[in-house]
Amino acid sequence: MTSDDSGLDNSAVAEAEDGERAVTTAQADTIAADDDAEGHYTPRPVVEPGTPRGSFWTRIDRPFVFGFLVTLGGLAAILLGLALTSLSTVLIYIAFALFAALGLDPAVRWLERRGASRAWSVVIVIVGFALALVLVILAIVPVVVTQIAEFVKSIPSTIQEFLHSDLYRWIQGQFGGGVSDLMGEVQKFLSDPNKLMQLGGGALQVGNAALQVGAAIATGISGALIVLVLTLYFLATLPSMKSGLLQLAPARDRKNVSRITTQITDSVGGYVMGMVVLALINAALVFVLYLVLGLPFPPLMATVAFLITMIPLVGPILFWIIGTGIALFSSPLMALIFALIYLVYMQVEAYVITPRVMNRAISIPGSLVVIGALVGGTLLGLLGALIAVPVTASILIIVKQVWIPRQNARV
């Protein structure tokens, strides 16, 4: 038999098989139709669709391949988590620098509207910011360090004065002798230098504690320099960063993405500048009140007020408790006056100052501010509490500008 004859035979066999399948299918359809006509139900033969090649279900049918891929995915997730943990300090620097750049960008654009170029505007703003930071550090840090040392030294005498005060006698009369035992343990603990050094990380020797403090100061200075350099780069390249981000979006959506990006950056920049202004007002008020009322450590408490009141909504309340508690050890009457004045100021800040200062930032419901601050503080500490509100504002903008219009377009 020749190759041509074998090819003809194969073709004939294939045609015969196709004919048989066609006849079988036709017969099945005819039988089903006849049964339907007689009122009987005859199930049609079920034809299972072929599984797409390379799909998820194909891998499930091959347990070894599926388990191997799942294991690789788990290992990749673990490695990514470890990498993010190792890079946490770098990510914190980047976040600080980015928010600082967004906060300084309104000043740069203000100079640009006055005719200065972008480069010169960035240089002027950065130099002014650096000079202000250096002046504040030189003016406040030595005083704060001195007052911290004085505060630590004055703890035993302050406790003794409190133990002989009318307020302590009233508390003891209300709660019984347990207060005396508690204050005795507190005084014993705070009077022991070794116990105080344990609070700083378990260092039992002065040399180790000094070494830790020196390393912390060096780390803080290097971190501040890194943040300053990153802020300079971010501020100088902010327009190009925005245009590069737009290139990642489809051409039909770039106009909408540009509008949303501008709203987010304006909102974050307005929020950062507004929080700095509010924190400065809080610090100035605390310094004046502590100075006028004769309370101890005005510069130290003003610095603490500036740092704590940067936390939105929760910060002023937290410092009101701290400031009143510190003043209580000096004079209960002065502490009461401070608490009342600062409480009045918090109402003025909430209803008068904040709406004027935050006019460029997006309005966020108070419940979301508290939830965002708690979540951010739990995840990232102080940094998380600081960036919680702008992140929440950005999410709200995206929801209002993207998600809600898409839902409204659905019928």
XYZ file of C-alpha atoms in Angstrom:
411
model
C 0.000 0.000 0.000
C 1.344 3.412 -0.959
C 1.381 6.550 1.139
C -1.359 8.063 -1.045
C -3.599 5.063 -0.446
C -3.029 5.232 3.341
C -3.842 8.939 3.323
C -7.091 8.279 1.464
C -7.993 5.504 3.928
C -7.347 7.814 6.909
C -9.500 10.515 5.372
C -12.253 8.032 4.742
C -12.094 6.804 8.344
C -12.238 10.389 9.682
C -15.203 11.227 7.453
C -16.972 8.063 8.596
C -16.413 8.953 12.265
C -17.711 12.482 11.700
C -20.738 11.039 9.948
C -21.417 8.654 12.812
C -21.164 11.508 15.340
C -23.503 13.610 13.235
C -26.007 10.763 12.951
C -25.771 10.068 16.670
C -26.364 13.733 17.517
C -29.239 13.955 15.065
C -30.793 10.788 16.473
C -30.461 12.134 20.024
C -32.137 15.387 19.034
C -34.902 13.499 17.226
C -35.513 11.201 20.207
C -35.572 14.174 22.588
C -37.974 16.004 20.300
C -40.265 12.948 20.066
C -40.219 12.505 23.822
C -41.016 16.166 24.323
C -43.880 15.879 21.874
C -45.307 12.916 23.822
C -45.032 14.822 27.098
C -42.110 12.889 28.528
C -38.874 14.434 29.713
C -35.681 12.926 28.403
C -32.457 14.506 29.678
C -30.105 15.530 26.942
C -26.543 14.301 27.053
C -24.388 16.674 29.129
C -21.366 17.989 27.335
C -18.766 19.285 29.804
C -16.928 22.331 28.522
C -13.211 22.049 28.282
C -11.230 23.699 31.047
C -9.206 26.662 29.750
C -5.590 25.801 29.493
C -3.494 27.274 32.328
C -6.487 28.336 34.445
C -6.787 28.133 38.210
C -8.912 24.974 38.077
C -6.331 23.207 35.939
C -3.758 23.810 38.653
C -6.166 22.540 41.312
C -6.515 19.296 39.334
C -2.728 18.952 39.641
C -2.141 19.021 43.429
C 1.636 19.099 43.304
C 1.768 22.116 40.986
C -0.970 23.884 42.949
C 0.763 23.299 46.302
C 4.090 24.430 44.887
C 2.596 27.675 43.564
C 0.781 28.376 46.852
C 4.008 27.783 48.774
C 5.891 30.153 46.485
C 3.188 32.773 47.006
C 3.388 32.409 50.784
C 7.178 32.679 50.751
C 6.974 35.763 48.538
C 4.491 37.371 50.956
C 6.751 36.589 53.932
C 9.803 38.007 52.159
C 7.852 41.127 51.218
C 6.748 41.588 54.827
C 10.312 41.174 56.094
C 11.560 43.639 53.486
C 8.951 46.217 54.497
C 9.873 45.711 58.154
C 13.548 46.253 57.377
C 12.702 49.336 55.317
C 10.312 50.792 57.892
C 12.719 53.592 58.865
C 13.310 54.520 55.227
C 9.572 54.490 54.524
C 8.996 56.770 57.520
C 11.613 59.203 56.194
C 9.953 59.167 52.768
C 6.505 59.762 54.280
C 7.754 62.680 56.394
C 9.548 64.217 53.408
C 6.558 63.803 51.096
C 4.152 65.417 53.535
C 6.642 68.213 54.217
C 6.975 68.820 50.465
C 3.199 68.926 50.032
C 2.968 71.310 52.987
C 5.615 73.659 51.540
C 4.280 73.493 47.971
C 1.617 76.211 48.544
C 4.397 78.648 49.528
C 6.348 77.713 46.385
C 3.317 78.284 44.179
C 2.656 81.613 45.926
C 6.163 82.751 44.967
C 5.614 81.479 41.420
C 2.480 83.614 41.137
C 4.619 86.602 42.142
C 6.900 86.008 39.160
C 9.673 83.805 40.585
C 10.726 80.659 38.770
C 10.036 77.237 40.216
C 13.723 76.631 40.985
C 14.220 79.922 42.827
C 10.921 79.501 44.658
C 12.021 76.079 45.909
C 15.420 77.437 46.993
C 13.857 80.370 48.875
C 11.307 78.185 50.651
C 13.821 75.467 51.587
C 16.400 77.981 52.852
C 13.756 79.797 54.873
C 12.438 76.537 56.283
C 15.945 75.332 57.201
C 16.849 78.652 58.857
C 13.637 78.665 60.860
C 14.256 75.074 61.931
C 17.841 75.826 62.982
C 16.789 78.923 64.934
C 14.060 77.003 66.718
C 16.471 74.191 67.586
C 19.134 76.582 68.872
C 16.611 78.573 70.874
C 14.529 75.753 72.318
C 16.600 72.569 72.532
C 19.133 73.801 75.150
C 16.347 75.222 77.308
C 14.257 72.081 76.942
C 17.181 69.800 77.811
C 17.974 71.900 80.887
C 14.363 71.900 81.998
C 14.070 68.147 81.506
C 17.034 67.682 83.859
C 15.483 70.100 86.352
C 12.153 68.327 86.068
C 13.727 64.953 86.862
C 15.603 66.430 89.832
C 12.480 68.127 91.166
C 10.325 64.988 91.158
C 11.042 63.982 94.813
C 10.487 67.504 96.177
C 7.364 67.923 94.047
C 5.958 64.704 95.446
C 6.752 65.846 98.994
C 4.943 69.138 98.415
C 1.988 67.267 96.981
C 1.885 64.942 99.998
C 1.541 67.959 102.317
C -1.065 69.742 100.202
C -4.776 70.126 100.936
C -5.601 68.350 97.691
C -3.763 65.204 98.796
C -5.501 65.231 102.165
C -8.867 65.511 100.400
C -8.013 62.609 98.064
C -6.827 60.538 101.022
C -10.060 61.264 102.858
C -12.119 60.177 99.860
C -10.232 56.986 98.929
C -8.678 55.857 102.214
C -5.191 54.700 103.154
C -4.503 53.011 99.826
C -3.511 56.385 98.401
C -0.675 56.707 100.944
C 0.723 53.300 100.021
C 0.506 54.116 96.314
C 2.277 57.464 96.688
C 4.945 55.820 98.848
C 5.685 53.272 96.125
C 5.747 56.002 93.454
C 8.136 58.130 95.502
C 10.383 55.149 96.200
C 10.489 54.229 92.524
C 11.178 57.760 91.252
C 13.830 58.401 93.904
C 15.939 55.449 92.729
C 18.206 56.456 89.795
C 18.595 52.851 88.692
C 14.827 52.525 88.369
C 14.667 55.723 86.330
C 17.354 54.442 83.977
C 15.409 51.209 83.560
C 12.588 53.283 82.109
C 14.990 54.392 79.389
C 15.610 50.855 78.172
C 17.021 48.828 81.046
C 20.417 50.522 81.276
C 21.763 50.021 84.779
C 24.924 52.026 84.298
C 25.332 55.679 83.472
C 27.855 54.964 80.730
C 25.456 52.726 78.847
C 22.652 55.233 79.233
C 24.851 58.049 77.925
C 25.889 55.898 74.982
C 22.270 55.170 74.145
C 21.353 58.845 74.377
C 24.275 59.799 72.130
C 23.305 57.179 69.550
C 19.708 58.372 69.621
C 20.799 61.993 69.090
C 23.064 60.997 66.183
C 20.267 58.963 64.613
C 17.851 61.853 65.006
C 20.238 64.342 63.382
C 20.997 62.029 60.453
C 17.292 61.316 60.009
C 16.497 65.039 59.978
C 19.146 65.634 57.294
C 17.782 62.777 55.178
C 14.242 64.137 55.471
C 15.465 67.632 54.547
C 17.258 66.374 51.416
C 14.287 64.237 50.361
C 11.957 67.183 50.925
C 14.130 69.309 48.645
C 14.021 66.693 45.879
C 10.286 66.082 46.241
C 9.512 69.791 46.266
C 11.643 70.470 43.188
C 10.229 67.561 41.184
C 6.612 67.628 42.345
C 5.166 68.712 38.941
C 7.166 66.044 37.090
C 6.078 63.451 39.661
C 2.444 64.354 38.981
C 2.911 64.167 35.199
C 4.669 60.821 35.534
C 1.787 59.516 37.623
C -0.660 60.646 34.940
C 1.221 58.637 32.305
C 0.316 55.463 34.188
C -3.404 56.121 33.678
C -5.262 55.400 30.405
C -5.415 58.372 28.036
C -9.198 58.661 28.359
C -8.959 58.974 32.167
C -5.978 61.317 32.476
C -8.043 64.483 32.740
C -10.078 63.044 35.604
C -6.968 61.599 37.294
C -5.225 64.982 37.025
C -8.175 66.707 38.679
C -8.305 64.159 41.509
C -4.526 64.304 42.033
C -4.636 68.101 42.254
C -7.444 67.937 44.807
C -5.532 65.411 46.915
C -2.250 67.363 46.878
C -4.025 70.647 47.639
C -5.954 69.010 50.463
C -2.861 67.399 51.995
C -0.801 70.583 51.626
C -3.523 72.703 53.206
C -3.908 70.224 56.039
C -0.173 70.100 56.830
C 0.173 73.888 56.867
C -3.017 74.241 58.883
C -1.910 71.750 61.528
C 1.458 73.481 61.882
C -0.282 76.839 62.377
C -2.689 75.379 64.951
C 0.161 73.657 66.802
C 2.121 76.930 66.921
C -0.919 78.736 68.337
C -1.295 76.016 70.990
C 2.392 76.211 71.901
C 2.303 80.007 72.190
C -0.809 79.901 74.381
C 0.664 77.241 76.685
C 3.931 79.160 77.026
C 2.093 82.377 77.964
C -0.257 80.622 80.401
C 2.513 78.734 82.191
C 4.617 81.897 82.368
C 1.821 84.158 83.640
C 0.423 81.626 86.114
C 3.887 80.914 87.507
C 3.802 77.244 86.566
C 7.093 75.375 86.053
C 8.886 74.676 82.750
C 7.054 76.945 80.237
C 9.413 76.238 77.251
C 9.297 72.496 77.862
C 5.508 72.405 78.096
C 5.180 74.620 75.004
C 7.335 72.167 73.040
C 5.275 69.234 74.290
C 2.100 71.106 73.338
C 3.385 71.731 69.797
C 4.221 68.063 69.256
C 1.056 66.615 70.790
C -1.417 69.056 69.227
C -0.164 68.076 65.773
C -2.359 65.005 66.293
C -5.786 66.069 65.018
C -8.756 66.356 67.344
C -7.251 64.056 69.967
C -4.039 66.051 70.518
C -5.518 69.143 72.254
C -7.589 66.983 74.600
C -4.569 64.844 75.436
C -2.407 67.859 76.188
C -5.193 69.450 78.249
C -4.968 66.412 80.539
C -1.142 66.417 80.585
C -0.798 70.169 81.103
C -3.372 70.212 83.881
C -1.752 67.213 85.582
C 1.720 68.816 85.559
C 0.299 72.093 86.868
C -1.566 70.234 89.602
C 1.690 69.289 91.326
C 2.644 72.960 91.541
C -0.614 74.638 92.511
C -4.146 73.195 92.399
C -5.621 76.680 91.962
C -3.309 77.552 89.052
C -3.998 74.130 87.543
C -7.731 74.825 87.690
C -7.261 78.227 86.038
C -5.097 76.675 83.312
C -7.635 73.901 82.719
C -10.515 76.376 82.368
C -8.645 78.761 80.041
C -7.343 75.963 77.830
C -10.800 74.372 77.716
C -12.259 77.664 76.479
C -9.471 77.906 73.909
C -10.253 74.404 72.613
C -13.822 75.514 71.892
C -12.601 78.665 70.135
C -10.118 76.610 68.122
C -12.746 74.064 67.112
C -15.420 76.537 66.003
C -13.499 79.675 64.967
C -9.799 79.097 64.248
C -9.874 75.651 62.631
C -12.533 76.487 59.979
C -10.500 79.534 58.916
C -7.112 77.821 58.910
C -8.349 74.595 57.317
C -10.372 76.275 54.571
C -8.269 74.581 51.873
C -8.383 71.117 53.357
C -11.289 68.757 52.787
C -13.898 68.594 55.509
C -13.927 65.206 57.224
C -16.537 63.957 59.710
C -15.244 63.984 63.259
C -15.909 60.273 63.712
C -13.648 59.436 60.753
C -10.936 61.707 62.164
C -10.968 59.866 65.495
C -11.093 56.422 63.857
C -8.316 57.340 61.429
C -6.109 58.709 64.211
C -6.631 55.576 66.320
C -5.926 53.212 63.415
C -2.898 55.190 62.250
C -1.494 55.472 65.754
C -1.935 51.741 66.342
C -0.213 50.792 63.078
C 2.558 53.397 62.813
C 2.669 55.205 66.148
C 2.994 58.991 66.111
C 3.629 59.071 62.358
C 0.441 57.122 61.716
C -1.580 59.494 63.887
C -0.134 62.487 62.021
C -0.819 61.188 58.510
C -4.169 59.566 59.317
C -6.273 62.615 58.440
C -4.676 63.417 55.045
C -4.845 59.738 54.086
C -8.510 59.647 55.114
C -9.128 62.848 53.148
C -7.496 61.326 50.066
C -9.658 58.209 50.351
C -12.790 60.361 50.681
C -11.842 62.343 47.563
C -11.348 59.140 45.562
C -14.660 57.744 46.812
C -16.545 60.946 45.952
C -14.892 61.497 42.573
C -14.570 57.897 41.327
C -16.653 55.364 43.211
C -19.897 57.321 43.691
C -20.133 58.537 40.035
C -19.647 54.959 38.824
C -22.384 53.727 41.134
C -24.701 56.527 40.011
C -24.079 55.588 36.363
C -25.369 52.055 36.963
C -29.058 51.493 36.274
